[in-house]
PDB file of C-alpha atoms in Angstrom:
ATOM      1  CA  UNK A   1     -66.803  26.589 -51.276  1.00  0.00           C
ATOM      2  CA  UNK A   2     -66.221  29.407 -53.440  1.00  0.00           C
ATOM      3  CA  UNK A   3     -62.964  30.069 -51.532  1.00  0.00           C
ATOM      4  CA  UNK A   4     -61.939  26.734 -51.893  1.00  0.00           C
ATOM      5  CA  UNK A   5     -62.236  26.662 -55.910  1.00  0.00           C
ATOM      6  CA  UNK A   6     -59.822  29.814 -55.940  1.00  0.00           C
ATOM      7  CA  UNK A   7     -57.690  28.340 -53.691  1.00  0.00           C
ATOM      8  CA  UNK A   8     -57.656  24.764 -55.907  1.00  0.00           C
ATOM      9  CA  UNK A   9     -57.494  27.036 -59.086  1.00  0.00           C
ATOM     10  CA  UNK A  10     -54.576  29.595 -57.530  1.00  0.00           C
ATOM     11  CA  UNK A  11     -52.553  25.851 -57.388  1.00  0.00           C
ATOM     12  CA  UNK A  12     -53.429  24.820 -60.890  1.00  0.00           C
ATOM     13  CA  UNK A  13     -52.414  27.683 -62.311  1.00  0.00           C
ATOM     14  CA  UNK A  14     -48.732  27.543 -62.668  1.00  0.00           C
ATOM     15  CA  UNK A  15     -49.451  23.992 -64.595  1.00  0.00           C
ATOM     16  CA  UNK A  16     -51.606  25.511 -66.631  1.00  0.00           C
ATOM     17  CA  UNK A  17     -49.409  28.521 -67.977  1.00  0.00           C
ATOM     18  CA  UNK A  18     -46.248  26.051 -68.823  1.00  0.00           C
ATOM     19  CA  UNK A  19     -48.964  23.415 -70.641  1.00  0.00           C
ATOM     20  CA  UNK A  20     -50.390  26.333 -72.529  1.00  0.00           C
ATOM     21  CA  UNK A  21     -46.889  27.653 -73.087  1.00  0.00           C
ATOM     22  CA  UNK A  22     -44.939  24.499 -73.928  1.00  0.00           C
ATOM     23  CA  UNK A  23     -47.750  22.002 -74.426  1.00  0.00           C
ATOM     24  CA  UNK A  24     -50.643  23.111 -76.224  1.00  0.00           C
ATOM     25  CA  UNK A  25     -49.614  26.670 -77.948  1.00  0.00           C
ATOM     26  CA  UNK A  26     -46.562  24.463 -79.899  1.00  0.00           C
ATOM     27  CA  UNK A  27     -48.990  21.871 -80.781  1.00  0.00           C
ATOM     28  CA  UNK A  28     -51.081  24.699 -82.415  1.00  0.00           C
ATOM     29  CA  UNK A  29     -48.626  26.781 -84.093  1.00  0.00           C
ATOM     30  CA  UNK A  30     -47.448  23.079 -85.269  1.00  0.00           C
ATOM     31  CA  UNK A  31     -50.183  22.815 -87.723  1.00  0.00           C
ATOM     32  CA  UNK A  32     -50.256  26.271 -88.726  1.00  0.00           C
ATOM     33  CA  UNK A  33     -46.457  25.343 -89.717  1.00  0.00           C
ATOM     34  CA  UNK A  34     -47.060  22.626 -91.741  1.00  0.00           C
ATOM     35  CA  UNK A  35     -48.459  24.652 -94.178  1.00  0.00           C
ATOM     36  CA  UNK A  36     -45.244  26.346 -94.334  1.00  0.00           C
ATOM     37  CA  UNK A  37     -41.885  26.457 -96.171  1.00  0.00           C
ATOM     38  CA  UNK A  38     -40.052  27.531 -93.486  1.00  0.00           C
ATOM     39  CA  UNK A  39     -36.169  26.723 -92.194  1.00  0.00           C
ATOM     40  CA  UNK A  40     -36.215  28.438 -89.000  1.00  0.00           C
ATOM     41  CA  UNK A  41     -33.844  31.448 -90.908  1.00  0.00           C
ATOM     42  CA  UNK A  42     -35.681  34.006 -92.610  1.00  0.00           C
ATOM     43  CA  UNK A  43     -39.531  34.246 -93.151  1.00  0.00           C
ATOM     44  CA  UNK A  44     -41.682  31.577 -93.391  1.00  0.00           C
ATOM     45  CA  UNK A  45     -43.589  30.808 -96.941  1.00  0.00           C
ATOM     46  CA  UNK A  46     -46.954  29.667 -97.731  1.00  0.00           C
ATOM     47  CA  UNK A  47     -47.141  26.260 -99.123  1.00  0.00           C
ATOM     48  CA  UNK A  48     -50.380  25.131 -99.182  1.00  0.00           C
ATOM     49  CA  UNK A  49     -50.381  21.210 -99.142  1.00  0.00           C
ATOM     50  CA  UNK A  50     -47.130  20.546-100.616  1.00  0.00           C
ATOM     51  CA  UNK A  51     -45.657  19.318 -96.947  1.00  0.00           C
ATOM     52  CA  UNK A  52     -48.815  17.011 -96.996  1.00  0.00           C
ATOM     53  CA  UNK A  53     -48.169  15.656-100.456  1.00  0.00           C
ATOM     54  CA  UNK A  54     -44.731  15.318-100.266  1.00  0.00           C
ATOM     55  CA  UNK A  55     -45.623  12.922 -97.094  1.00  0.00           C
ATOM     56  CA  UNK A  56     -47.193  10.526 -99.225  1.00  0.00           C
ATOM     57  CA  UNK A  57     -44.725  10.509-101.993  1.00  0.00           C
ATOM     58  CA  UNK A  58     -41.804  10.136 -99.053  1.00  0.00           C
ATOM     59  CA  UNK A  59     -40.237   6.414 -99.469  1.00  0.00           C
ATOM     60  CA  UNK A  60     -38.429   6.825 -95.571  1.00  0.00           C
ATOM     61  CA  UNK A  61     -41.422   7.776 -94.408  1.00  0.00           C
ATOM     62  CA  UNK A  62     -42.924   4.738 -95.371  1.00  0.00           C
ATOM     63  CA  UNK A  63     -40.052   2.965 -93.986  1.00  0.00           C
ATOM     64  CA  UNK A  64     -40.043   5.113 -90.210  1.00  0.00           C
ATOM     65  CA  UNK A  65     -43.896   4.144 -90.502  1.00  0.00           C
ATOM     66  CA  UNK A  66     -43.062   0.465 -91.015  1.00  0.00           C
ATOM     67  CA  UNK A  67     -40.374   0.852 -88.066  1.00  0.00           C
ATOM     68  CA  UNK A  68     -42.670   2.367 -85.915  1.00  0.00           C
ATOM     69  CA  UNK A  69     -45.806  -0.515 -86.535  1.00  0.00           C
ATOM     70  CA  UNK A  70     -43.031  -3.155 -86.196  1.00  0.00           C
ATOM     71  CA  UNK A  71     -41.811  -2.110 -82.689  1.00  0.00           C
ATOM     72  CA  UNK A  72     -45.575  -1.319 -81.560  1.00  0.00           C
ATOM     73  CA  UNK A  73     -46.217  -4.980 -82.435  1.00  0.00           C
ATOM     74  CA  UNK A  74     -42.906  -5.963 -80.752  1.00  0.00           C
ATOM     75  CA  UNK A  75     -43.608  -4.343 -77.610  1.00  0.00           C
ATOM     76  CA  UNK A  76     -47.346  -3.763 -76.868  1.00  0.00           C
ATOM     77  CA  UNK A  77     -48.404  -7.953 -76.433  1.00  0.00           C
ATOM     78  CA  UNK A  78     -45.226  -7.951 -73.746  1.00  0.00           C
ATOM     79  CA  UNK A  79     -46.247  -5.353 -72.228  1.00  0.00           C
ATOM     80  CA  UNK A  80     -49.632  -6.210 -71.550  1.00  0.00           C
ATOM     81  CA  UNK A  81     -49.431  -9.902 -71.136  1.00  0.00           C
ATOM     82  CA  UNK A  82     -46.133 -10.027 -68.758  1.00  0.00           C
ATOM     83  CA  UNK A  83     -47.627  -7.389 -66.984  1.00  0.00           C
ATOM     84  CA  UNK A  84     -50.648  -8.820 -66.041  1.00  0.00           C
ATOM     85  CA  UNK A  85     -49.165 -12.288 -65.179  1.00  0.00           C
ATOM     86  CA  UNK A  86     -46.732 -10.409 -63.043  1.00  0.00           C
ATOM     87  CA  UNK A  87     -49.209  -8.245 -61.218  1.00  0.00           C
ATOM     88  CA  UNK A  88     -51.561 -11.591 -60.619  1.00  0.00           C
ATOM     89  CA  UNK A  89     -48.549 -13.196 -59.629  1.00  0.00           C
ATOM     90  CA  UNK A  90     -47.565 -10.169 -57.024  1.00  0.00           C
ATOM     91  CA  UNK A  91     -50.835 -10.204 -55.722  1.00  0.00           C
ATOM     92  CA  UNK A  92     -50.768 -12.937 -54.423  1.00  0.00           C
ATOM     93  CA  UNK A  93     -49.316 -13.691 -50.452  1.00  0.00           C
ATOM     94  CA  UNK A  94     -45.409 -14.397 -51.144  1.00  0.00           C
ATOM     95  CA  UNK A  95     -42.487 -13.743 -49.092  1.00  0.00           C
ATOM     96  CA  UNK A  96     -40.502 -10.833 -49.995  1.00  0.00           C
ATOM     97  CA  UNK A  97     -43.052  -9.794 -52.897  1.00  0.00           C
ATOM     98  CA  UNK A  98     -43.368  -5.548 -51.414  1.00  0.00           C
ATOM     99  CA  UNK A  99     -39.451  -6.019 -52.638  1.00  0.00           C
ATOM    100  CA  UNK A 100     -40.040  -7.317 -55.706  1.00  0.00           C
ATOM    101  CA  UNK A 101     -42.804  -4.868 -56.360  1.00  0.00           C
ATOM    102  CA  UNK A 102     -40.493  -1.825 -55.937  1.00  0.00           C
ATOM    103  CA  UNK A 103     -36.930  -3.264 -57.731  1.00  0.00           C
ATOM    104  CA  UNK A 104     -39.819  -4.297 -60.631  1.00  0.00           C
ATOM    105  CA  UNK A 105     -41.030  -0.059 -60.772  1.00  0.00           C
ATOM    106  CA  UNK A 106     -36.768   1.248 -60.499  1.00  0.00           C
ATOM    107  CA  UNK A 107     -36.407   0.721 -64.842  1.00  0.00           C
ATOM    108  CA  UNK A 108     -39.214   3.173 -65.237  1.00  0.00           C
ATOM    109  CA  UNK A 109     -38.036   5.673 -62.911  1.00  0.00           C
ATOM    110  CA  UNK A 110     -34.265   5.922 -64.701  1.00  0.00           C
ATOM    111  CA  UNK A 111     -34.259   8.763 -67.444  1.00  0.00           C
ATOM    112  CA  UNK A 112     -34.587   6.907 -70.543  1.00  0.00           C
ATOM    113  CA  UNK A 113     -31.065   8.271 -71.758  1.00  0.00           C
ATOM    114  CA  UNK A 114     -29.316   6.360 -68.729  1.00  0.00           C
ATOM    115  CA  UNK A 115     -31.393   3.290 -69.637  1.00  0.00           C
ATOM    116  CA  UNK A 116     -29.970   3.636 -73.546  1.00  0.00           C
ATOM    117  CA  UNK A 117     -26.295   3.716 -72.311  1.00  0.00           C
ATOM    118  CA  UNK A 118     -26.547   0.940 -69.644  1.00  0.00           C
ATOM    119  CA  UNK A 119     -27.920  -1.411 -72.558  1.00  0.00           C
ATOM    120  CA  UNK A 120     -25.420  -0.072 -75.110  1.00  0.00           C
ATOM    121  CA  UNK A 121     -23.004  -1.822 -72.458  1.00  0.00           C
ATOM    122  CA  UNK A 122     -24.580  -4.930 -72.288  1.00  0.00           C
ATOM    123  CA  UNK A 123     -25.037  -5.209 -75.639  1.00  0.00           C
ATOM    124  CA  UNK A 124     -21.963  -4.333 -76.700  1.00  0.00           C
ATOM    125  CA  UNK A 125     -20.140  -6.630 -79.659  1.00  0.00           C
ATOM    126  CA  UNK A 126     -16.976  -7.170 -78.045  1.00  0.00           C
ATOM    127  CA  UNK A 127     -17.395  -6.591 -73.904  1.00  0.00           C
ATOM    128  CA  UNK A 128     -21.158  -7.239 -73.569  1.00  0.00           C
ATOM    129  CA  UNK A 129     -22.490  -9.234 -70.630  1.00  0.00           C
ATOM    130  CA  UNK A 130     -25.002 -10.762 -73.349  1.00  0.00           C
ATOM    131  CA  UNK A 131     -22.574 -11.729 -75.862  1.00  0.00           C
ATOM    132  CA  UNK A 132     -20.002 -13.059 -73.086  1.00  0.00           C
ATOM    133  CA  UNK A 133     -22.445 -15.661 -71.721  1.00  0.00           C
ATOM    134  CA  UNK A 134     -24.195 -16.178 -75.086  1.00  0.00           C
ATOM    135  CA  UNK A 135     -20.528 -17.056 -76.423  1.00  0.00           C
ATOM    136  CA  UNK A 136     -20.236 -19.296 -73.293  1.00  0.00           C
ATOM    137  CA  UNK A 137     -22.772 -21.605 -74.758  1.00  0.00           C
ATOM    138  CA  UNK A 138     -21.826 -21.313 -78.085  1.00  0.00           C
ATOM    139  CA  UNK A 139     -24.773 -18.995 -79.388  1.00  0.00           C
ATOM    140  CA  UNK A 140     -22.796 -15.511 -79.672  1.00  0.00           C
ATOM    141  CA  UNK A 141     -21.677 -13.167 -80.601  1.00  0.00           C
ATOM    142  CA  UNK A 142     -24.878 -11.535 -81.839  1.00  0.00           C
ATOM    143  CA  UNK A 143     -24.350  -8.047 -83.433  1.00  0.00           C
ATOM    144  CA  UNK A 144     -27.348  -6.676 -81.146  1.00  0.00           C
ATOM    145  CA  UNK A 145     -27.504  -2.915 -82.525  1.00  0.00           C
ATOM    146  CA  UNK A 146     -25.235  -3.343 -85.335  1.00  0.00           C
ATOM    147  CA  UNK A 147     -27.413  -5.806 -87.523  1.00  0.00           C
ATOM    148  CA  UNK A 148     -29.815  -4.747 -89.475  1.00  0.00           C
ATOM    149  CA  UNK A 149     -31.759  -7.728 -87.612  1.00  0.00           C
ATOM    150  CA  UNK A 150     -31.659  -7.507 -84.657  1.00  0.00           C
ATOM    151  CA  UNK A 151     -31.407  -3.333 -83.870  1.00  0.00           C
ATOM    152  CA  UNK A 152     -35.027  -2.836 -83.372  1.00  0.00           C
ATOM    153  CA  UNK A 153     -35.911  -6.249 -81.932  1.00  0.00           C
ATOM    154  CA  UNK A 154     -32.978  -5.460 -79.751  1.00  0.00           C
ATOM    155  CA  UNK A 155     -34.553  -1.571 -78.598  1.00  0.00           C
ATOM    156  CA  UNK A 156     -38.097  -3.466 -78.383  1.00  0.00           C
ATOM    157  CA  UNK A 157     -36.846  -5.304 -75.454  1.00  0.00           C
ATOM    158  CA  UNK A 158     -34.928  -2.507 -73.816  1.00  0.00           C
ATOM    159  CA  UNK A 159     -38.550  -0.485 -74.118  1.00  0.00           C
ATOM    160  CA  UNK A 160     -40.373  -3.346 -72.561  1.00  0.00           C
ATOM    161  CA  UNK A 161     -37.935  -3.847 -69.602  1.00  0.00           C
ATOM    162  CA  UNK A 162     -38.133  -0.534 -69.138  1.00  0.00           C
ATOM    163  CA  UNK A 163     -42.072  -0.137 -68.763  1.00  0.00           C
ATOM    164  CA  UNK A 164     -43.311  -3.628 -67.486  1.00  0.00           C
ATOM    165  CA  UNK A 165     -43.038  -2.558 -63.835  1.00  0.00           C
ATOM    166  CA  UNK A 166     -45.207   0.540 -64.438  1.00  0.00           C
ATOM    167  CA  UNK A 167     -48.005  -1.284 -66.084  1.00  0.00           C
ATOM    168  CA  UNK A 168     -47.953  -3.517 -63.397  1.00  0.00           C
ATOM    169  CA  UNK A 169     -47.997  -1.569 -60.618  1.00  0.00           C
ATOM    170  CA  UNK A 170     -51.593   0.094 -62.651  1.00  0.00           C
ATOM    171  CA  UNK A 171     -52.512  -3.759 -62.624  1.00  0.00           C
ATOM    172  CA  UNK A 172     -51.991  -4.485 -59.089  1.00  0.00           C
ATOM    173  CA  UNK A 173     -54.382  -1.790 -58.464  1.00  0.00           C
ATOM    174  CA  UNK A 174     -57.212  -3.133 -60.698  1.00  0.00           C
ATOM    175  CA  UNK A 175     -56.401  -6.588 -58.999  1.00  0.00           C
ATOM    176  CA  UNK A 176     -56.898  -4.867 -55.219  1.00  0.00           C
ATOM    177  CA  UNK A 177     -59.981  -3.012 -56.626  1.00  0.00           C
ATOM    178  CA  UNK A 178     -61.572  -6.466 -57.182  1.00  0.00           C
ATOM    179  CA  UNK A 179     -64.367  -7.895 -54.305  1.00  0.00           C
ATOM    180  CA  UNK A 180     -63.150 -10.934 -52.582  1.00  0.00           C
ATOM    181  CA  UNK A 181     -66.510 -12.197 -52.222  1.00  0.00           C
ATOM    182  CA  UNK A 182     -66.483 -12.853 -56.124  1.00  0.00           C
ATOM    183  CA  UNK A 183     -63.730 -15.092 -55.804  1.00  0.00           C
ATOM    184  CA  UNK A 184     -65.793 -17.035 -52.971  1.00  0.00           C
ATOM    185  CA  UNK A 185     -68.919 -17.005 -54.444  1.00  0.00           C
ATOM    186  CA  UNK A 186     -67.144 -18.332 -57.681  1.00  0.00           C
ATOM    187  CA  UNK A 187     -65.777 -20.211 -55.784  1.00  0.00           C
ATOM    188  CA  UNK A 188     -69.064 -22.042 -54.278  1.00  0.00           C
ATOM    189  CA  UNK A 189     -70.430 -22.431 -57.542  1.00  0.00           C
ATOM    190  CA  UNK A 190     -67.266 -24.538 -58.114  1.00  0.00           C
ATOM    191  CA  UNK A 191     -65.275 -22.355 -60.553  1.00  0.00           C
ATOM    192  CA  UNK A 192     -61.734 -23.239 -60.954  1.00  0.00           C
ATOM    193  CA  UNK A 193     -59.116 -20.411 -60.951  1.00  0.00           C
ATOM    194  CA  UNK A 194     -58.798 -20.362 -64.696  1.00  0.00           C
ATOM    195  CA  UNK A 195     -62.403 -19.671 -64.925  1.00  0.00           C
ATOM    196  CA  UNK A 196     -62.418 -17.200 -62.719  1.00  0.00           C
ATOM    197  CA  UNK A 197     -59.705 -15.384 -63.711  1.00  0.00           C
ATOM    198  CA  UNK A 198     -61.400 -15.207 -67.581  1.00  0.00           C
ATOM    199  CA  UNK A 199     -65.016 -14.621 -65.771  1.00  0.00           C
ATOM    200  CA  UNK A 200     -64.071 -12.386 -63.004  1.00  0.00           C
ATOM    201  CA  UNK A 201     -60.944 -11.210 -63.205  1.00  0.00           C
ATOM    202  CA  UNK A 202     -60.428 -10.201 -67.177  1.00  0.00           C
ATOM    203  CA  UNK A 203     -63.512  -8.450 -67.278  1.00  0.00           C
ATOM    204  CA  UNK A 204     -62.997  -6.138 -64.642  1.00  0.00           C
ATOM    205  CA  UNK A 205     -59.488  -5.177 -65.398  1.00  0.00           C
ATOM    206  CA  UNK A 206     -61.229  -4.216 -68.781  1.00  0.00           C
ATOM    207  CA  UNK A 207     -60.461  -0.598 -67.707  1.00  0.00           C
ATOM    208  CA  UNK A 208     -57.558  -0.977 -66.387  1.00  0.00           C
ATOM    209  CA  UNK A 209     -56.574  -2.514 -69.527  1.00  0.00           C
ATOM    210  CA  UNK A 210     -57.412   0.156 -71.641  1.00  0.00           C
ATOM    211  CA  UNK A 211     -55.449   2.555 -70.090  1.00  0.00           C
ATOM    212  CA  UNK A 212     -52.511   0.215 -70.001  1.00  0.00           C
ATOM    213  CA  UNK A 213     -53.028   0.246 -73.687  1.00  0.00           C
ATOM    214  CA  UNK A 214     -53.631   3.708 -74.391  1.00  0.00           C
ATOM    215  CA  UNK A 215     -50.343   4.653 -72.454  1.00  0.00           C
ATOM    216  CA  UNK A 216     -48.297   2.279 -73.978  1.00  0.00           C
ATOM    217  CA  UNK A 217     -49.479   3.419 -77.739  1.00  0.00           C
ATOM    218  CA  UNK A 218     -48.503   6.683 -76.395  1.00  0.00           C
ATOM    219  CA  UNK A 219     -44.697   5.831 -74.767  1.00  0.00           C
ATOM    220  CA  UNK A 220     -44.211   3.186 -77.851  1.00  0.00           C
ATOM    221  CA  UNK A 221     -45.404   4.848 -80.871  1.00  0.00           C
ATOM    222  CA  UNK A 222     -43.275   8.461 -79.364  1.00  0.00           C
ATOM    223  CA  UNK A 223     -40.258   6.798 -78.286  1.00  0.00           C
ATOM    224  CA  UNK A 224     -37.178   8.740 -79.565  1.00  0.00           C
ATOM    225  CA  UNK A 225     -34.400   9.210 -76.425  1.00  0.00           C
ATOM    226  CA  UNK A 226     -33.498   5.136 -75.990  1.00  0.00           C
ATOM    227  CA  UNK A 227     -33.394   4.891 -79.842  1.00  0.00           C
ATOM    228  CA  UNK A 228     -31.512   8.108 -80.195  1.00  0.00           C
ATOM    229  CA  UNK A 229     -29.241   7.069 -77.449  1.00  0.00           C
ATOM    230  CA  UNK A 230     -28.593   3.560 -78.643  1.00  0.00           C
ATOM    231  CA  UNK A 231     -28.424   3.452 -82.538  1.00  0.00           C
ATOM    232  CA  UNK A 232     -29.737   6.834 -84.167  1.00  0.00           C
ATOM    233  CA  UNK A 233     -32.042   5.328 -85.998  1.00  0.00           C
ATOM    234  CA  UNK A 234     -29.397   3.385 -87.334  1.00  0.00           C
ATOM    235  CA  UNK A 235     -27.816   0.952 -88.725  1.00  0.00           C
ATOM    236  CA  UNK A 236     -28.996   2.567 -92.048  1.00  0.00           C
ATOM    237  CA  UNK A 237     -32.789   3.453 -91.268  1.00  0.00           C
ATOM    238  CA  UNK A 238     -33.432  -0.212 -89.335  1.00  0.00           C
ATOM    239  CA  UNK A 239     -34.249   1.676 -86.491  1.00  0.00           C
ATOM    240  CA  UNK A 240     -35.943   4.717 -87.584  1.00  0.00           C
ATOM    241  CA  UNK A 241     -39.418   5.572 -86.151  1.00  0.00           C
ATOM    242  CA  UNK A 242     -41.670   8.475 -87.225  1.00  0.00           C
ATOM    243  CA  UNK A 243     -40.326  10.914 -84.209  1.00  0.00           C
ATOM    244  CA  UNK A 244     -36.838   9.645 -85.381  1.00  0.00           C
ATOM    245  CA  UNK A 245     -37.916  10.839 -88.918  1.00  0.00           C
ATOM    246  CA  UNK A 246     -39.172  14.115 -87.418  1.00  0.00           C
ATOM    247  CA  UNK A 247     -36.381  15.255 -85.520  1.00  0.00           C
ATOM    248  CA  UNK A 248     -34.440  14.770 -88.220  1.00  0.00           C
ATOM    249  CA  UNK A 249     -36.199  16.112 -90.612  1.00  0.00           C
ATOM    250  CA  UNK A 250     -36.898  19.489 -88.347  1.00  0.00           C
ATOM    251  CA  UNK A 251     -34.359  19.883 -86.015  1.00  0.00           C
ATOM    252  CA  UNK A 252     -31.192  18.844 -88.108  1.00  0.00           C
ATOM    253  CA  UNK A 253     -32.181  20.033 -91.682  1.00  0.00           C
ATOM    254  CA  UNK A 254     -34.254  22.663 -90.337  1.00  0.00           C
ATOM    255  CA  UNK A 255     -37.827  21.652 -92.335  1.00  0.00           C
ATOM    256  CA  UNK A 256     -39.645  22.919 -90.117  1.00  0.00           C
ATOM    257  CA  UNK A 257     -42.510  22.657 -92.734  1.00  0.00           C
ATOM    258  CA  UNK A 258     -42.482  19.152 -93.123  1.00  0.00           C
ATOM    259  CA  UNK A 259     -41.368  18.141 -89.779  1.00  0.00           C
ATOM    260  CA  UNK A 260     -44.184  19.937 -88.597  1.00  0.00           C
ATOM    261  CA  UNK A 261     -46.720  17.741 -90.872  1.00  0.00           C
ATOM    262  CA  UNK A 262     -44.639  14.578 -89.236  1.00  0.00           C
ATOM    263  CA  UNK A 263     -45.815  15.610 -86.212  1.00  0.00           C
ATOM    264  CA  UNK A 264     -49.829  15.655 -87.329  1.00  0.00           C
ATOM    265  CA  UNK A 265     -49.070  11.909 -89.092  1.00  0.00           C
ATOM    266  CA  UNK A 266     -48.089  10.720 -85.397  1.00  0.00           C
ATOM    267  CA  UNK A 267     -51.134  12.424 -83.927  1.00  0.00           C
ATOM    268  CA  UNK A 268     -53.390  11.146 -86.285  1.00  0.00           C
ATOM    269  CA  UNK A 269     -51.828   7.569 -86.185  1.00  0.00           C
ATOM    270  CA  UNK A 270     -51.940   7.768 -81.891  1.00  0.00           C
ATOM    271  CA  UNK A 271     -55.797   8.739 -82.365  1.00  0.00           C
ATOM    272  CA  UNK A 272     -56.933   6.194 -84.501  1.00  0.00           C
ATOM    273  CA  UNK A 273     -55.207   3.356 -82.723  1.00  0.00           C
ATOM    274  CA  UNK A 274     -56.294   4.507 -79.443  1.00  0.00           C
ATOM    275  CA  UNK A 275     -60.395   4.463 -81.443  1.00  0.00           C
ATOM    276  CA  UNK A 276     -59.564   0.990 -82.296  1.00  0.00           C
ATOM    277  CA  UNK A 277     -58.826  -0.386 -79.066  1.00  0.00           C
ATOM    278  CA  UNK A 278     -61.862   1.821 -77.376  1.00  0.00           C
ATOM    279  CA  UNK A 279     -64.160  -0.127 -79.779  1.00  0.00           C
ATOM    280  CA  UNK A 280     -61.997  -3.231 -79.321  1.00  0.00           C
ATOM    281  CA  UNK A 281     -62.654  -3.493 -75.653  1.00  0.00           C
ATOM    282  CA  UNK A 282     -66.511  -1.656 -75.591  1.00  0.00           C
ATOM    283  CA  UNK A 283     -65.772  -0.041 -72.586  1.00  0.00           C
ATOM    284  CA  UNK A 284     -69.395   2.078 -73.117  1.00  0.00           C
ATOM    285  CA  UNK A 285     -70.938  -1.796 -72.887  1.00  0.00           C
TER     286      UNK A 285
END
């Protein structure tokens, strides 16, 4: 046994080294920063709070806050609800649904980047697909990532194509974890499917939902390539999310300082959502 433990921890090591090196040392050092004045150039100053006052005195952080809550709000009931209905629906005995299951998983699996410029194409003012058939039928053009309107609604939807077949592929497997023989003794007792699907069926995906939640807090509240790919955080700051705000702020005007106390805002914000939907669901009941 002994042997095997080496063996398992010989294979874990390599993961370990680039997580400490590129995972959890940054993360570290990141709050030691953001007590910094520091550009990158030169040495780096002591500055005490002033990065953490200066956050709440910062008007576009305010606004990348209010970006970043609006597109959470825009994406997480999608992604959960369609996800769900899609799983229940795929686990069910229909022709062709093993093909459907893997075209449904192929968004997730393209590098966000490529997903930003295939939608840039279809949403496109002049040669979109969307705007050619929307003008068809007399509702276009809409100005899908140039409007002030419509840019983050229109990202929103690009973020929830892009991750409904992963959450329900982790649904289908709550769904196959589920006992048959509850659906026949429900059954017996003459429980109709609604019922059983609120009775049986909700309450044990309860886990399953959770972590469908706590991932998509995670992908949602981070996302930066599709956004940075599609609009910049643009037009004007319609678009831009805390980790917009960040990279800005640290990687093109070098505030390292600042950027740095960004970075603990996001943490802090990921933590307490993912508290509220713990306590939300009781998954200790």
């Amino acid at each position: 046994m002994k042997s095997q433990g080496k063996v398992a921890a010989l294979f874990l090591l390599p993961y370990l080294l680039v997580f400490l090196v590129f995972r959890f040392g940054p993360s570290v050092a990141g709050l030691f920063i953001g007590f910094m004045k520091w550009n990158i150039v030169g040495d780096a100053e002591f500055a005490g709070l002033a990065n953490f006052k200066k956050l709440f005195n910062d008007p576009i952080f305010w606004v990348s806050l209010k970006n970043t809550l609006l597109f959470l709000l825009l994406t997480l009931p999608p992604l959960i609800v369609f996800s769900l209905l899609m799983a229940v629906l795929l686990n069910q005995k229909l022709r062709f649904r093993n093909a459907v299951r893997t075209i449904s998983i192929i968004p997730y699996v393209l590098i966000p980047a490529v997903v930003g410029i295939i939608w840039n194409w279809l949403y496109d003012n002049n040669f979109g697909i969307l705007n050619y058939y929307l003008k068809l039928i007399g509702l276009g053009p809409i100005e899908w990532l140039t409007s002030e309107k419509w840019a983050l609604f229109s990202i929103a939807l690009v973020t929830v194509w892009s991750y409904l077949g992963y959450n329900m592929i982790l649904y289908l497997a709550g769904l196959q974890d589920i006992s048959a023989d509850l659906y026949e003794a429900a059954k017996i007792d003459g429980a109709t499917g609604a019922q059983a699907f609120m009775r049986i069926t909700l309450p044990m995906l309860k886990p399953i939902t959770s972590m469908v939640i706590t991932l998509t807090l995670v992908n949602t509240i981070q996302i930066f390539d599709q956004i940075f790919v599609m609009t910049n955080g643009g037009p004007g700051t319609a678009t831009l999310t805390i980790v917009q705000y960040l990279y800005g702020t640290a990687f093109q005007n070098y505030n390292l300082g600042y950027g740095s106390v960004l970075g603990i805002a996001t943490l802090v914000i990921l933590i307490v959502f993912v508290q509220i939907q713990s306590r939300l669901l009781k998954l200790d009941d």
